[in-house]
């Protein structure tokens, strides 16, 4: 009886310890993907089944857990558009329209497979808890669950490279485990300043059969930014940070 | 005219001239070049928009605009527009200009307008403060189709609310402060608008300096604005607006404006003008909802406090009818000319009555067709039950080219707003090509 009690007590503590390890690992993955506060350029390429492409270039800044902003610098039709994310609040500023409007994380300002939350990505650990972690040799598999209902995907299944502690592949799932999209992290690159991360992210989706979207990162570097940069009043001026 | 029609045909065919490109590959050196920031920017768009109108011979606005012209069933119109914008940045200063050249050709008019829509100098010593002087378009309000709190902006067209507007000459500043906690942001925008003979003369009464301001708060994840306009060019007014996401795919917004001592001019069926002065309230409530099917619904209710009652607008329509009958029987234009003086900014403005509903449904990329967006928009006049219905399709699949085909059907009984518009329906096609000319200056 005593042995059973000891075993049960040990089991009660075992699960939380496992979860804490997973969450700590997720925080390390976040820091390896980008510094806490940084600037970067991204090229987005939407590829249609017939090979036709459409490209966009954005300048992005991020600060802390919940602040990220981006401005389109190309093509000409999108130039000057900016997006801002503060936690789950998102706005889009279109120069012609002349004022920021609220948008949702599930929409896409560029069309294609990437939605707004993919483009204005916050730290995974700020939106998800690790429910389960598996060790499969060269990789860990993290099973993530959204902290709130407002997060774009309810569950993520993340394969993490053990050596570099960066994601290799992420499956984005609904509450009912339906696959929404798969994100592939490729081409681990040294950006300087201690930033070593995948420079290319590809995504496809069973909802968009034959379509593919690619995000290429460049010139990522740590940067101190004022909180005031992440306000809707500053959105028309985001380009001045470049 | 034939060459314009041929150009229209070619542009209509462009979406079907599909072309394949290489599969995904990228050139980092090209990317490096694209990321490079120049101190100057030059760009804009060239737009071609042919339209066809089916005219309504019984409508008041047809009679008012065509009474002295040969009778027509259809009216063709061709608009060609070049919109240019450019900027130059040095240190903390930036000069920006946006201008347009618009040429319209139709059987009844031929004209070219050159407009400086915006042109200002801004100085930004830090990310928390900037000041601007010059012509600038400030758009206040959270409404999509209407903005009763846009005290210092021009009225937008609810049928095409995303169009860029011309600004006013003003001095303005922004001060921003961020905090942690429920109040995340405060920003203050003071504005000074002079109105003189050659400066903002269309804003209101001349020889006055007007003061306006806006306080913005991001409080408990809600956008809140409080604004005012004080001066002698227009009646004083103050207002507020808000916008908030209830869930990640459901947003609500609203505006409220109070105008002190506004004078409303009306005209009756005999051509007698009346002026009444009163305080008015205008407000708007709206939602934006994104369904799982990627369908976006925007729905708004608008109470236009400055709008006409059914009786007031009926008086105007009857005046036009009486004037038209006088013209037909005795070539007497007196009443029609009286009616014409009351159209500009009054009976002839967009949505001149009191209560409206707006609904826009947009389906993103149906049938997995990327960059293809069909929409339908309805503006319903609650007071007289007339409405406009505008289906449209937008295609943006070719880089820098935007193609839109749109129709507008107007329905309403006699003496109703949409029933008395000049046309029964219109069909228009818009091809807009965006360009970035900064590289030409390398």
XYZ file of C-alpha atoms in Angstrom:
684
model
C 0.000 0.000 0.000
C 2.810 2.372 0.952
C 4.569 1.651 -2.361
C 1.381 2.371 -4.270
C 0.996 5.702 -2.422
C 4.591 6.687 -3.207
C 4.067 5.737 -6.845
C 0.838 7.763 -7.067
C 2.444 10.837 -5.452
C 5.398 10.516 -7.817
C 2.998 10.330 -10.780
C 1.116 13.429 -9.592
C 4.336 15.437 -9.721
C 5.658 13.815 -12.879
C 3.262 15.452 -15.333
C 3.743 19.094 -14.248
C 7.530 18.718 -14.282
C 7.281 17.385 -17.843
C 5.082 20.345 -18.868
C 7.458 22.872 -17.320
C 10.326 21.348 -19.280
C 8.303 21.615 -22.468
C 7.408 25.257 -21.806
C 11.022 26.102 -20.983
C 12.073 24.428 -24.211
C 9.461 26.425 -26.134
C 10.837 29.670 -24.686
C 14.326 28.663 -25.852
C 12.924 27.925 -29.318
C 11.350 31.400 -29.351
C 14.633 33.093 -28.397
C 16.492 31.098 -31.028
C 13.985 32.186 -33.676
C 14.432 35.865 -32.889
C 15.757 38.232 -30.226
C 13.242 39.645 -27.776
C 13.265 42.968 -29.649
C 14.377 43.065 -33.259
C 13.984 44.315 -36.828
C 13.947 42.195 -39.969
C 12.986 42.088 -43.622
C 10.711 39.373 -45.006
C 9.935 38.394 -48.534
C 6.628 36.585 -48.984
C 6.076 34.525 -52.112
C 2.683 33.053 -52.948
C 2.950 30.279 -55.512
C -0.073 29.002 -57.422
C -0.386 25.437 -58.776
C 0.500 26.677 -62.290
C 3.751 28.155 -60.948
C 2.551 31.754 -61.053
C 4.089 33.792 -58.225
C 3.277 36.957 -56.356
C 5.892 38.533 -54.113
C 5.730 40.991 -51.236
C 8.516 42.537 -49.147
C 7.911 43.709 -45.604
C 9.969 45.428 -42.957
C 9.080 44.077 -39.515
C 9.788 45.198 -35.975
C 8.938 43.303 -32.810
C 9.235 44.073 -29.131
C 8.627 41.813 -26.170
C 5.898 39.217 -26.036
C 3.013 40.994 -27.685
C 4.116 43.858 -29.945
C 4.848 43.452 -33.646
C 4.447 45.780 -36.622
C 5.235 45.525 -40.318
C 5.185 47.775 -43.356
C 5.065 46.694 -46.996
C 7.851 48.129 -49.115
C 7.031 46.205 -52.302
C 5.198 45.736 -54.676
C 4.028 49.234 -55.592
C 0.352 48.294 -55.107
C 0.974 47.425 -51.456
C 3.712 49.931 -50.624
C 3.047 51.873 -47.426
C 0.475 49.430 -46.065
C 1.267 48.665 -42.483
C -0.004 46.199 -39.930
C 0.194 46.303 -36.164
C -0.382 43.592 -33.606
C -0.692 44.175 -29.874
C -1.515 40.776 -28.366
C -4.667 39.696 -30.169
C -5.506 43.234 -31.368
C -4.571 43.727 -35.025
C -4.905 46.748 -37.289
C -4.256 47.406 -40.953
C -3.354 50.858 -42.274
C -3.823 51.469 -46.011
C -2.445 54.840 -47.185
C -5.446 55.453 -49.489
C -7.955 54.685 -46.751
C -5.920 56.916 -44.432
C -6.826 55.372 -41.086
C -6.118 52.093 -39.298
C -8.914 49.516 -39.278
C -9.152 46.463 -37.069
C -8.503 43.131 -38.752
C -8.502 39.578 -37.482
C -5.703 37.071 -37.120
C -7.425 34.611 -39.475
C -7.567 37.031 -42.407
C -4.672 37.500 -44.770
C -3.467 40.902 -45.882
C -1.544 39.295 -48.742
C -3.801 36.429 -49.811
C -2.321 32.940 -50.073
C -1.691 30.417 -47.330
C -0.078 32.718 -44.730
C -2.616 34.547 -42.615
C -2.080 37.670 -40.517
C -0.981 35.797 -37.415
C 1.679 33.946 -39.452
C 2.999 37.230 -40.808
C 2.810 39.110 -37.487
C 4.004 36.168 -35.429
C 4.372 36.587 -31.677
C 6.462 34.257 -29.536
C 4.911 30.782 -29.530
C 5.271 30.678 -25.745
C 3.145 33.803 -25.376
C 0.194 32.141 -27.139
C 0.609 28.429 -26.369
C 1.251 26.041 -23.494
C 3.079 22.770 -24.036
C 0.679 19.952 -23.199
C 2.986 17.091 -24.076
C 6.569 16.589 -25.236
C 7.934 13.555 -27.073
C 11.584 12.646 -27.623
C 11.985 10.922 -31.009
C 15.764 10.789 -31.363
C 17.077 13.811 -33.284
C 13.935 15.804 -32.627
C 11.413 16.660 -29.961
C 7.731 16.842 -30.747
C 5.917 19.518 -28.759
C 2.136 19.357 -28.553
C 0.946 22.923 -27.995
C -2.458 24.141 -26.905
C -3.624 27.746 -27.336
C -3.898 29.714 -24.096
C -7.045 31.512 -25.297
C -9.810 31.034 -27.861
C -8.651 34.106 -29.778
C -5.443 32.456 -31.029
C -5.521 31.612 -34.746
C -4.861 27.856 -34.366
C -6.119 25.928 -31.370
C -3.332 23.330 -31.446
C 0.168 23.086 -32.856
C 2.343 20.018 -33.280
C 5.934 21.252 -33.437
C 8.969 19.177 -34.447
C 12.076 20.759 -32.898
C 15.677 20.089 -33.919
C 17.394 18.876 -30.727
C 20.803 20.282 -31.537
C 19.841 23.765 -32.736
C 16.561 24.058 -30.814
C 14.669 25.569 -33.740
C 11.457 24.251 -35.303
C 11.700 21.930 -38.287
C 8.002 21.551 -38.986
C 4.763 22.719 -37.405
C 1.312 21.342 -38.038
C -1.479 23.821 -37.297
C -4.644 22.102 -36.117
C -8.167 23.030 -35.155
C -9.775 22.079 -31.848
C -11.025 18.890 -33.572
C -7.483 18.048 -34.797
C -8.236 19.004 -38.410
C -5.033 20.004 -40.195
C -5.212 23.642 -41.342
C -1.676 24.038 -42.629
C 1.866 22.750 -42.268
C 4.785 25.133 -41.823
C 8.317 23.988 -42.732
C 11.391 25.781 -41.324
C 14.408 25.529 -43.656
C 17.919 26.839 -44.373
C 19.303 27.527 -40.888
C 21.409 30.664 -41.421
C 23.758 32.781 -39.307
C 22.307 36.317 -39.293
C 25.132 37.633 -37.095
C 24.826 38.935 -33.540
C 24.297 35.387 -32.297
C 21.112 34.882 -34.333
C 21.125 31.477 -35.992
C 17.721 30.495 -37.310
C 15.884 29.125 -40.342
C 15.902 31.781 -43.056
C 13.085 30.196 -45.070
C 9.608 29.198 -43.965
C 7.363 27.327 -46.372
C 3.746 26.510 -45.848
C 1.057 24.512 -47.586
C -2.474 23.677 -46.650
C -5.032 20.986 -47.480
C -7.486 23.891 -47.714
C -5.458 25.362 -50.620
C -4.472 22.269 -52.603
C -1.463 22.882 -54.840
C -0.779 26.353 -53.434
C 2.352 27.164 -51.477
C 3.588 30.260 -49.641
C 7.181 30.996 -48.733
C 8.620 33.534 -46.278
C 12.310 34.444 -46.523
C 13.994 36.334 -43.676
C 16.901 38.758 -44.118
C 18.830 41.341 -42.105
C 17.405 40.220 -38.796
C 19.069 42.031 -35.927
C 18.376 42.948 -32.334
C 17.077 46.490 -31.922
C 15.817 48.545 -29.005
C 12.484 50.153 -29.864
C 10.177 52.549 -28.040
C 6.741 51.233 -27.085
C 5.231 54.221 -28.945
C 6.328 52.667 -32.249
C 3.664 50.004 -31.653
C 0.640 52.309 -31.700
C -1.952 53.005 -34.376
C -0.951 56.682 -34.407
C 2.574 55.700 -35.467
C 1.459 53.280 -38.221
C 1.715 55.810 -41.090
C 5.322 56.522 -39.982
C 6.637 52.954 -39.695
C 8.849 53.358 -42.749
C 10.895 55.979 -40.874
C 12.339 53.144 -38.744
C 14.144 51.641 -41.732
C -13.885 57.366 -78.685
C -13.309 54.136 -80.666
C -9.747 53.872 -79.423
C -10.952 54.224 -75.835
C -13.456 51.404 -76.403
C -10.704 49.225 -77.881
C -8.495 49.928 -74.840
C -11.414 48.909 -72.617
C -11.735 45.589 -74.473
C -8.023 44.856 -74.157
C -8.071 45.604 -70.429
C -11.103 43.363 -69.950
C -9.214 40.516 -71.577
C -6.056 40.900 -69.493
C -7.161 38.547 -66.669
C -7.634 35.724 -69.140
C -4.166 36.060 -70.628
C -2.761 33.709 -67.994
C 0.963 33.297 -67.908
C 3.054 30.816 -66.024
C 6.315 31.703 -64.370
C 9.166 29.672 -62.963
C 8.548 27.724 -59.794
C 9.716 29.078 -56.466
C 13.244 30.369 -56.459
C 14.787 33.526 -55.104
C 17.823 35.641 -55.668
C 19.268 37.008 -52.422
C 21.234 39.749 -54.194
C 18.010 40.956 -55.818
C 16.344 40.844 -52.395
C 19.220 42.959 -50.963
C 18.572 45.565 -53.647
C 14.852 45.601 -52.946
C 15.474 46.166 -49.219
C 17.659 49.199 -49.792
C 16.018 52.393 -48.564
C 16.296 55.547 -50.624
C 15.762 59.023 -49.167
C 13.137 59.703 -51.816
C 10.096 57.846 -53.105
C 8.067 58.330 -56.271
C 5.101 56.206 -57.232
C 1.404 56.107 -57.831
C -1.095 54.565 -60.168
C -2.659 54.999 -63.570
C -6.357 54.249 -63.674
C -8.757 53.773 -66.537
C -12.456 53.526 -65.754
C -15.134 53.262 -68.431
C -18.727 53.441 -67.170
C -22.119 53.048 -68.714
C -25.260 54.502 -67.135
C -28.866 53.536 -67.907
C -30.709 56.816 -67.471
C -34.092 57.116 -65.788
C -36.186 59.688 -67.694
C -38.732 60.005 -64.884
C -36.213 60.672 -62.120
C -35.843 64.155 -60.601
C -32.058 64.278 -61.016
C -32.334 63.227 -64.686
C -34.781 66.084 -65.297
C -32.552 68.522 -63.415
C -29.364 67.597 -65.260
C -30.743 66.797 -68.733
C -33.760 69.082 -69.194
C -31.973 71.177 -71.828
C -30.197 68.289 -73.585
C -31.366 65.750 -76.178
C -33.084 62.767 -74.555
C -30.752 59.817 -73.958
C -31.266 56.266 -72.720
C -27.625 55.493 -72.017
C -24.633 57.596 -71.104
C -21.030 56.422 -71.616
C -18.263 57.950 -69.550
C -14.506 57.354 -69.659
C -12.272 58.415 -66.797
C -8.495 58.398 -66.982
C -6.586 59.243 -63.838
C -2.926 59.549 -62.969
C -2.304 59.673 -59.236
C 1.273 60.406 -58.193
C 2.848 60.551 -54.776
C 6.378 61.324 -53.783
C 8.401 61.990 -50.683
C 11.840 63.071 -49.612
C 13.295 62.330 -46.203
C 16.277 63.993 -44.591
C 17.086 63.494 -40.930
C 13.950 64.070 -38.909
C 12.155 65.915 -41.723
C 10.034 64.622 -44.569
C 8.285 66.320 -47.449
C 5.347 64.462 -48.996
C 3.106 65.278 -51.938
C 0.163 63.444 -53.535
C -1.500 64.826 -56.617
C -3.796 63.635 -59.382
C -4.736 64.459 -62.936
C -8.220 63.291 -63.806
C -9.706 63.412 -67.304
C -13.374 62.659 -67.911
C -14.874 62.220 -71.368
C -18.561 61.672 -72.022
C -21.325 62.884 -74.319
C -22.228 65.620 -71.855
C -18.871 66.647 -70.397
C -15.226 66.782 -71.210
C -12.938 68.028 -68.513
C -9.532 67.673 -66.917
C -8.804 68.438 -63.265
C -5.410 68.728 -61.648
C -5.496 68.469 -57.872
C -2.870 68.617 -55.162
C -4.542 66.199 -52.758
C -1.870 66.402 -50.082
C 1.439 68.235 -49.708
C 3.085 68.796 -46.367
C 6.281 68.977 -44.381
C 6.522 66.814 -41.292
C 9.158 66.883 -38.599
C 9.537 63.910 -36.285
C 12.118 64.568 -33.560
C 11.242 61.249 -31.880
C 8.829 58.348 -32.160
C 6.542 60.007 -29.607
C 6.100 63.376 -31.304
C 5.686 64.745 -34.809
C 4.403 67.954 -36.319
C 3.105 68.589 -39.862
C 2.335 71.717 -41.825
C 0.662 71.769 -45.220
C -2.245 70.114 -46.997
C -3.144 66.852 -45.316
C -6.083 64.442 -45.301
C -6.935 63.429 -41.740
C -9.645 60.794 -41.560
C -11.365 60.483 -38.229
C -13.940 57.896 -37.273
C -14.353 54.139 -37.148
C -17.307 53.757 -39.522
C -16.712 52.040 -42.841
C -19.346 53.746 -45.020
C -19.948 56.972 -43.095
C -18.035 59.015 -40.529
C -20.156 61.561 -38.665
C -17.071 62.456 -36.556
C -14.853 63.272 -39.560
C -14.948 66.933 -38.543
C -11.918 68.019 -40.546
C -12.170 65.665 -43.506
C -14.147 65.678 -46.715
C -17.189 63.440 -47.020
C -16.389 60.055 -48.409
C -18.480 58.228 -50.960
C -20.245 55.323 -49.188
C -20.406 53.548 -52.542
C -16.583 53.520 -52.654
C -15.422 54.401 -49.138
C -11.774 53.362 -49.635
C -11.015 56.103 -52.155
C -8.264 58.534 -51.173
C -9.606 62.005 -50.391
C -8.258 65.500 -50.832
C -7.020 67.132 -47.645
C -7.160 70.626 -46.147
C -4.297 72.998 -45.387
C -3.552 72.703 -41.698
C -0.957 72.483 -38.974
C -1.203 69.332 -36.896
C 0.837 67.339 -34.415
C 0.779 63.898 -32.799
C 1.970 63.143 -29.294
C 1.985 59.447 -28.349
C 2.580 57.806 -24.992
C 2.457 54.085 -24.248
C 1.845 52.432 -20.887
C 1.596 48.967 -19.475
C -1.719 48.014 -17.920
C -5.321 48.428 -19.115
C -4.510 51.826 -20.664
C -1.934 50.927 -23.305
C -1.801 54.057 -25.449
C -2.705 57.738 -25.333
C -2.227 59.991 -28.313
C -3.197 63.610 -28.746
C -3.670 65.292 -32.132
C -4.186 69.084 -32.086
C -5.081 70.701 -35.438
C -5.296 74.314 -36.653
C -7.224 74.981 -39.894
C -7.214 78.491 -41.348
C -10.023 79.413 -43.757
C -9.403 82.386 -46.034
C -10.137 83.331 -49.626
C -7.439 81.128 -51.144
C -6.937 78.761 -48.211
C -9.513 76.035 -47.495
C -12.239 78.324 -48.836
C -14.579 75.351 -49.289
C -14.220 74.293 -45.630
C -16.687 76.899 -44.374
C -17.052 80.579 -43.632
C -13.936 82.541 -44.585
C -11.565 84.739 -42.568
C -11.501 82.428 -39.574
C -9.023 80.183 -37.855
C -10.483 76.922 -36.603
C -9.168 74.594 -33.930
C -9.758 70.864 -33.736
C -8.346 68.025 -31.695
C -8.505 64.317 -31.112
C -7.630 62.262 -28.065
C -7.051 58.555 -28.730
C -6.951 55.874 -26.035
C -6.343 52.160 -26.303
C -8.096 51.131 -23.119
C -9.016 47.544 -22.194
C -8.278 46.515 -25.818
C -10.780 49.099 -27.082
C -9.938 51.967 -29.432
C -11.539 55.164 -28.110
C -11.405 58.616 -29.690
C -12.774 61.926 -28.466
C -12.733 64.845 -30.886
C -13.917 68.421 -31.321
C -13.967 71.266 -33.840
C -14.270 74.861 -32.681
C -14.166 77.971 -34.840
C -16.376 80.260 -36.824
C -16.152 78.548 -40.213
C -18.521 75.759 -39.206
C -20.819 75.216 -36.233
C -18.891 73.859 -33.239
C -19.067 70.126 -32.783
C -17.736 67.346 -30.630
C -17.874 63.601 -30.797
C -16.502 60.220 -29.874
C -15.944 56.856 -31.497
C -14.945 53.357 -30.473
C -13.884 50.048 -31.981
C -13.331 46.725 -30.281
C -12.932 43.059 -31.116
C -15.480 41.042 -29.172
C -13.865 37.870 -30.491
C -10.993 37.495 -32.945
C -13.461 37.477 -35.859
C -16.140 39.859 -34.585
C -15.603 43.596 -34.261
C -18.025 46.323 -33.198
C -17.623 50.041 -33.767
C -19.562 53.229 -33.345
C -19.461 57.004 -33.637
C -21.396 59.844 -32.073
C -21.311 63.509 -33.108
C -23.079 66.521 -31.616
C -23.279 69.696 -33.694
C -24.238 72.960 -32.070
C -26.540 75.431 -33.855
C -26.371 74.091 -37.380
C -28.447 75.876 -40.007
C -30.415 73.683 -42.374
C -31.683 75.082 -45.653
C -34.734 73.546 -47.283
C -36.792 74.417 -50.340
C -40.435 73.622 -51.001
C -42.263 72.662 -54.195
C -42.894 76.339 -55.028
C -39.216 77.259 -54.654
C -39.492 78.991 -51.260
C -36.348 78.582 -49.176
C -36.442 78.139 -45.413
C -33.609 78.203 -42.896
C -33.866 76.537 -39.503
C -31.197 76.446 -36.810
C -30.977 73.645 -34.279
C -28.574 71.296 -32.477
C -28.244 67.885 -34.073
C -26.918 64.468 -33.146
C -25.546 61.998 -35.663
C -24.425 58.503 -34.835
C -23.381 55.198 -36.303
C -23.205 51.628 -35.009
C -21.563 48.861 -36.936
C -20.085 45.384 -36.911
C -17.501 43.531 -38.932
C -17.741 39.737 -38.828
C -15.516 37.167 -40.475
C -17.239 33.781 -40.904
C -15.355 30.464 -41.087
C -16.065 30.398 -44.815
C -13.840 33.514 -45.156
C -16.885 35.666 -45.758
C -16.686 39.154 -44.269
C -19.860 40.986 -43.299
C -19.814 44.722 -42.608
C -23.115 46.074 -41.372
C -23.773 49.643 -40.203
C -26.699 51.745 -39.085
C -26.291 55.487 -39.632
C -28.428 58.235 -38.166
C -27.712 61.438 -40.079
C -28.858 64.259 -37.815
C -28.347 66.838 -40.545
C -30.408 64.844 -43.052
C -33.739 65.766 -44.604
C -37.082 64.336 -43.561
C -39.286 62.588 -46.133
C -41.441 65.704 -46.382
C -38.438 67.988 -46.959
C -36.960 65.876 -49.734
C -40.386 65.384 -51.332
C -40.696 69.180 -51.495
C -37.438 69.321 -53.464
C -38.458 66.526 -55.866
C -41.833 68.205 -56.454
C -40.028 71.483 -57.157
C -37.954 69.739 -59.833
C -41.109 68.203 -61.349
C -42.869 71.577 -61.364
C -39.771 73.233 -62.831
C -39.475 70.587 -65.537
C -43.147 70.954 -66.476
C -42.718 74.758 -66.679
C -39.666 74.303 -68.879
C -41.450 71.863 -71.211
C -44.558 74.035 -71.452
C -43.003 77.526 -71.535
C -39.179 77.141 -71.584
C -39.158 78.793 -68.142
C -36.041 77.637 -66.258
C -36.624 79.671 -63.077
C -37.711 76.828 -60.816
C -35.109 74.384 -62.153
C -32.358 76.934 -61.567
C -33.622 77.437 -58.012
C -33.512 73.669 -57.500
C -29.976 73.503 -58.902
C -28.722 75.977 -56.298
C -29.881 73.525 -53.626
C -28.125 70.412 -54.918
C -24.458 71.091 -54.134
C -23.708 69.839 -50.603
C -27.401 69.667 -49.834
C -30.116 67.704 -51.687
C -27.534 66.435 -54.174
C -25.066 65.055 -51.625
C -24.552 61.345 -51.054
C -27.293 59.989 -48.783
C -29.042 63.244 -47.848
C -31.739 61.709 -45.626
C -31.854 60.585 -42.003
C -31.622 56.824 -41.458
C -29.592 54.296 -43.404
C -28.435 50.714 -43.230
C -25.297 49.515 -44.959
C -24.408 45.901 -45.644
C -21.349 44.656 -47.476
C -20.604 40.955 -47.937
C -17.193 39.986 -49.261
C -16.113 36.443 -50.075
C -12.358 35.981 -50.097
C -10.955 33.778 -52.836
C -13.962 31.497 -53.511
C -13.350 28.188 -55.320
C -9.654 28.476 -54.300
C -9.090 31.254 -56.840
C -6.330 33.330 -55.276
C -6.678 37.135 -55.316
C -10.256 36.941 -56.570
C -12.767 38.720 -54.339
C -16.471 39.064 -55.155
C -18.582 41.406 -53.001
C -22.059 42.797 -52.829
C -23.033 46.053 -51.134
C -26.476 47.353 -50.222
C -27.247 50.872 -48.979
C -30.823 50.986 -47.706
C -32.683 54.201 -46.943
C -34.860 53.246 -43.969
C -37.031 56.360 -44.297
C -38.279 55.829 -47.854
C -37.345 52.137 -48.329
C -35.310 52.808 -51.467
C -31.931 51.165 -51.928
C -28.868 50.647 -54.061
C -27.416 47.207 -54.704
C -23.846 46.952 -56.002
C -22.243 43.621 -56.881
C -18.561 43.684 -57.785
C -15.636 41.400 -58.524
C -12.050 42.319 -57.798
C -8.994 40.555 -59.173
C -5.481 41.379 -57.938
C -3.591 38.313 -59.187
C -1.237 40.215 -61.460
C 1.414 42.161 -59.585
C 0.586 45.870 -59.415
C -2.563 45.487 -61.505
C -5.987 45.715 -59.892
C -9.082 44.943 -61.954
C -12.595 45.623 -60.736
C -15.925 45.115 -62.448
C -18.810 46.707 -60.611
C -22.497 47.375 -61.170
C -24.927 49.527 -59.234
C -28.704 49.059 -59.351
C -30.946 51.706 -57.841
C -34.474 50.876 -56.722
C -37.147 53.063 -55.176
C -40.591 54.514 -55.621
C -41.442 58.056 -56.777
C -40.078 60.752 -54.463
C -37.641 58.327 -52.844
C -33.872 58.969 -52.695
C -32.671 56.153 -54.945
C -35.819 56.222 -57.096
C -35.091 59.828 -58.068
C -31.382 59.401 -58.889
C -30.305 60.150 -62.447
C -29.786 56.539 -63.490
C -31.476 53.158 -62.978
C -28.212 51.277 -63.033
C -24.591 51.644 -63.983
C -21.823 49.250 -64.947
C -18.215 50.243 -64.547
C -14.851 48.623 -65.049
C -11.743 49.868 -63.272
C -8.186 48.940 -64.247
C -5.576 50.401 -61.948
C -1.864 49.911 -62.518
C 0.479 50.803 -59.652
C 4.062 51.796 -60.263
C 7.154 52.648 -58.262
C 9.336 55.097 -60.159
C 12.025 55.644 -57.486
C 14.525 53.484 -59.396
C 14.378 55.879 -62.352
C 16.222 58.434 -60.227
C 19.193 56.170 -59.425
